[in-house]
XYZ file of C-alpha atoms in Angstrom:
246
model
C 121.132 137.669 97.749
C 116.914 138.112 97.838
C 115.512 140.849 96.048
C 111.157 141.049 95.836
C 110.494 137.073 94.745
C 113.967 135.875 94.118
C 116.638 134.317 95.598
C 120.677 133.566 94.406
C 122.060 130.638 95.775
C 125.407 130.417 95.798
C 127.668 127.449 97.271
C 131.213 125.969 97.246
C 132.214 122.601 95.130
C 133.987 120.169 97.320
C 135.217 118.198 94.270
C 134.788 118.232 90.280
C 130.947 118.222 89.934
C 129.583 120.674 87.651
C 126.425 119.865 88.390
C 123.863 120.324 91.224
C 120.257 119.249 92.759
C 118.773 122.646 94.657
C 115.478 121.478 96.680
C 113.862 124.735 98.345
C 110.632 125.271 100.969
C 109.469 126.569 103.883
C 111.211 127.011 106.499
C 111.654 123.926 108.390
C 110.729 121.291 105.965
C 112.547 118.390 105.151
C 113.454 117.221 101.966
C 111.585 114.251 100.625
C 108.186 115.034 102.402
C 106.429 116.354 99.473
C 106.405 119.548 100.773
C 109.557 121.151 98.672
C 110.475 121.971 95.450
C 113.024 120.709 93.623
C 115.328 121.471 90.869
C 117.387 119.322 89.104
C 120.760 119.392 86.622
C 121.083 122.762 87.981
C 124.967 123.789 85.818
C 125.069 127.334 86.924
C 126.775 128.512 90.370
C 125.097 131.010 91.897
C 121.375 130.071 91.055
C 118.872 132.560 90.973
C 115.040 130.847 92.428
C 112.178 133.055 91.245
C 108.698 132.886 92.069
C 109.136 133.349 96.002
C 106.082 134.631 98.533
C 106.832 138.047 99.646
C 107.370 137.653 103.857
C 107.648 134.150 103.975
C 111.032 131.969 105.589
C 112.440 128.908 103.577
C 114.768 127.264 103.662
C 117.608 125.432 100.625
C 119.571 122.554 99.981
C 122.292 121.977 97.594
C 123.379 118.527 96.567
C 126.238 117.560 93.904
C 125.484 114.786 90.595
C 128.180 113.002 90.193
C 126.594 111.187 87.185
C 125.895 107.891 86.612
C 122.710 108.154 89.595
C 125.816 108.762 92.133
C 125.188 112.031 94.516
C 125.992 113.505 97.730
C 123.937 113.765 100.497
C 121.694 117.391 100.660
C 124.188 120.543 102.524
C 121.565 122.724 104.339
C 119.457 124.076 105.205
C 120.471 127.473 104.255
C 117.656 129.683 105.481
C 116.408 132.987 103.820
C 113.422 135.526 104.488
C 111.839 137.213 101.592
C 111.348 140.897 101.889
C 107.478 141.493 102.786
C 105.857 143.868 104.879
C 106.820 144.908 107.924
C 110.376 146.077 106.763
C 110.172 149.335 107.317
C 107.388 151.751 107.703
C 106.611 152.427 104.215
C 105.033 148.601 104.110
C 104.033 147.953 108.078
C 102.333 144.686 108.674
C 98.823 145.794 108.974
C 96.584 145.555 111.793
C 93.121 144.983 110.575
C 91.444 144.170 113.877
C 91.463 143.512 117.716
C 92.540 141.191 119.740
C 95.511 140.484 117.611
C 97.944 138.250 118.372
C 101.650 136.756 116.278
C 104.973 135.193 116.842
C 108.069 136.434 114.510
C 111.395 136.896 114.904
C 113.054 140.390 113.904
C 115.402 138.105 112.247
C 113.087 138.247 109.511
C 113.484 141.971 109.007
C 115.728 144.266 108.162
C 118.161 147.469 110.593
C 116.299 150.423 109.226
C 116.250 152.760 112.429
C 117.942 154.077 114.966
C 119.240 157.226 115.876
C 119.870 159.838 118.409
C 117.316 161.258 121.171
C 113.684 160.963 120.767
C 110.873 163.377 122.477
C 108.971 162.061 124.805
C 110.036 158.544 124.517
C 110.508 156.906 127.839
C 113.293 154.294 126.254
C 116.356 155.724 124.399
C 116.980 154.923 120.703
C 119.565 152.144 121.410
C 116.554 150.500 121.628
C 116.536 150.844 117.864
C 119.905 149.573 116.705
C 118.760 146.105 116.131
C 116.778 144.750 113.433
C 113.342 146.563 113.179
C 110.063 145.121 112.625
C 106.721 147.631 111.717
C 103.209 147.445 112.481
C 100.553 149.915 111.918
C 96.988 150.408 113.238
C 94.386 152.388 112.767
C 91.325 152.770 114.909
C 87.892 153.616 113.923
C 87.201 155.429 116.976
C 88.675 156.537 120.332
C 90.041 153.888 122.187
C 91.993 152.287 124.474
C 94.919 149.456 123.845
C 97.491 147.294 125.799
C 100.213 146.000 124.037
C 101.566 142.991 125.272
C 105.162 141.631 124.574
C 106.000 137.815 125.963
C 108.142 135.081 125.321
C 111.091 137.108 123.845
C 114.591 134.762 123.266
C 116.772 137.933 123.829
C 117.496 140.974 126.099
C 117.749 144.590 125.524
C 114.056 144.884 123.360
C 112.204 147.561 122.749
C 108.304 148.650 122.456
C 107.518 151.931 120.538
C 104.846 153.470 119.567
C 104.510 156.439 116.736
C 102.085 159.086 115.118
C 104.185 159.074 111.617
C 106.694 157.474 110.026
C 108.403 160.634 109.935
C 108.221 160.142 113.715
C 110.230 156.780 114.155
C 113.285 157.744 116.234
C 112.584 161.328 116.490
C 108.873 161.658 118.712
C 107.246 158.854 120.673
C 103.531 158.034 121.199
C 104.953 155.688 123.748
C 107.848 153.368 124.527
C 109.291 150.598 126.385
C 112.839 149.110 126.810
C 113.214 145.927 128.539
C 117.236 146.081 129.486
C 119.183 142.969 130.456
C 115.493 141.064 130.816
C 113.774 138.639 129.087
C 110.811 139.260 131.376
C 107.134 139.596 129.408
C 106.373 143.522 129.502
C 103.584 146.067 128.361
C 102.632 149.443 127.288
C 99.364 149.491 129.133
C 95.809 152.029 128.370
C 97.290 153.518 125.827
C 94.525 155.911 124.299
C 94.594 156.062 120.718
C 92.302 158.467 118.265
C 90.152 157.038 115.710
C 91.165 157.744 112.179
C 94.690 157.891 113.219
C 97.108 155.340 112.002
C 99.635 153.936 114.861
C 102.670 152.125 114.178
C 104.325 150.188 116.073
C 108.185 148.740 116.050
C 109.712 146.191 118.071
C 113.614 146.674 117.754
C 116.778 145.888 120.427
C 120.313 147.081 120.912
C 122.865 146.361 118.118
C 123.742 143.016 120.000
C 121.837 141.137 120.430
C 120.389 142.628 116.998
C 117.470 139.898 116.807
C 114.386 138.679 119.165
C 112.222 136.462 118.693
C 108.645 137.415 120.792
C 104.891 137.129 120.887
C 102.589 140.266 120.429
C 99.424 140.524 121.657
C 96.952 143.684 121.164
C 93.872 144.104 122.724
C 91.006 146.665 123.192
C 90.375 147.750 126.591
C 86.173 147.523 127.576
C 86.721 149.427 130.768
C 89.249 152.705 130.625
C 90.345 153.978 133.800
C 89.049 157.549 133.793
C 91.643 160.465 134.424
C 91.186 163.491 135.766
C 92.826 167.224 135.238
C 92.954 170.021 138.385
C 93.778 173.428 138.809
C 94.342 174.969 142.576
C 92.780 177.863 142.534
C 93.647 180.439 145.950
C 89.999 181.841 147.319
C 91.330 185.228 147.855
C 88.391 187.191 148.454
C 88.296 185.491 151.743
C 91.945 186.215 152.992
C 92.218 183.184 155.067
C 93.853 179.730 153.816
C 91.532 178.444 151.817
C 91.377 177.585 147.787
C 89.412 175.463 145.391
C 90.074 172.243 143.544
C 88.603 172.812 139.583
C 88.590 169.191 138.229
């Protein structure tokens, strides 16, 4: 169980030892290096670990004293995340500045979305059924963004963007679903207002519930312009003719 900066470790004896070594770090270390922590003539099963980083992976070994200098060799890893932000929308992963560019794993996060239909979101809330990871950014004036999504390790992932948090599931900025692909996608020139804060999520179906991917955000220097139009009819000259108001 991991609650803010602690952990409970729990594990199964295999014999009579009633006591343990526990040797915890981040994730992918390996014990010995120097780069773990260890804890000794541990007597209590489960364990409770305090003092964990908010966000960060690690991972834990468990290995029995027999006494007398005689143990077993480490069981693990057991890996764990540590709640941090970009758990839900209340504690996004902030967005400070452009280009910006990570790799994750929605592993790392927790299910909090999901849901029925959505307005004006191009990719249904399936989308959302997996494990959901939040981002939020906030522009200091009128711009223009692609979001990038590459190197995912599962199908059925989705893009969205959101106004709110209030919004997430119900009303989409914009969206993307990438269906039975692992294919790199985008949400291109996406105009965002400055002042506004933006969040984005990154979610997939219920299976496979996790992807791993690679997010890039950058600023576009040259915007496509866009153009609105009205036909209007020329009827004071009753013949076929009309103007184009742009």
């Amino acid at each position: 169980m991991v609650s803010d900066d602690t952990v409970e470790v729990s594990w199964t004896a295999i014999g009579s030892e009633d006591t343990w070594n526990i040797i915890y770090g981040p994730e992918g270390f390996t014990p010995g290096d120097g780069s773990g922590t260890e804890v000794n003539g541990v007597t209590d099963n489960p364990h409770e670990i305090p003092g964990l980083t908010p966000g960060e992976n690690y991972d834990v070994y468990v290995q029995a004293d027999c006494g007398g200098g005689d143990t077993s060799a480490n069981a693990g890893p057991a890996n764990f995340h540590v709640p941090g932000p970009g758990e839900d929308c209340g504690d996004p992963i902030e967005i400070t500045a452009l280009p910006y560019n990570t790799t994750d794993d929605t592993t790392y996060y927790g299910d909090n979305y999901g849901g029925g239909t959505a307005v004006d979101c191009d990719t249904p809330n399936y989308y959302l059924n997996g494990n959901d990871v939040v981002y939020s950014y906030t522009p200091a004036d009128d711009t223009s963004v692609d979001i990038n999504i590459s190197e995912l390790t599962g199908t059925y992932s989705g893009l969205f963007v959101y106004a709110s948090c209030d919004d997430i599931g119900v009303e989409c900025v914009a969206s993307y679903g990438n269906g039975s692909s692992t294919a790199d996608f985008s949400i291109e020139e996406l105009m965002l207002t400055g002042g506004e804060t933006y969040y984005i999520v990154i979610s997939t179906w219920a299976a496979p519930q996790t992807v791993g991917y690679t997010l890039d955000i950058i600023e576009n220097t040259c915007i496509n312009p866009t153009a609105n139009y009205n036909v209007v009819s020329d009827c004071d000259s009753c013949t076929d003719q009309f103007y184009v108001e742009v």
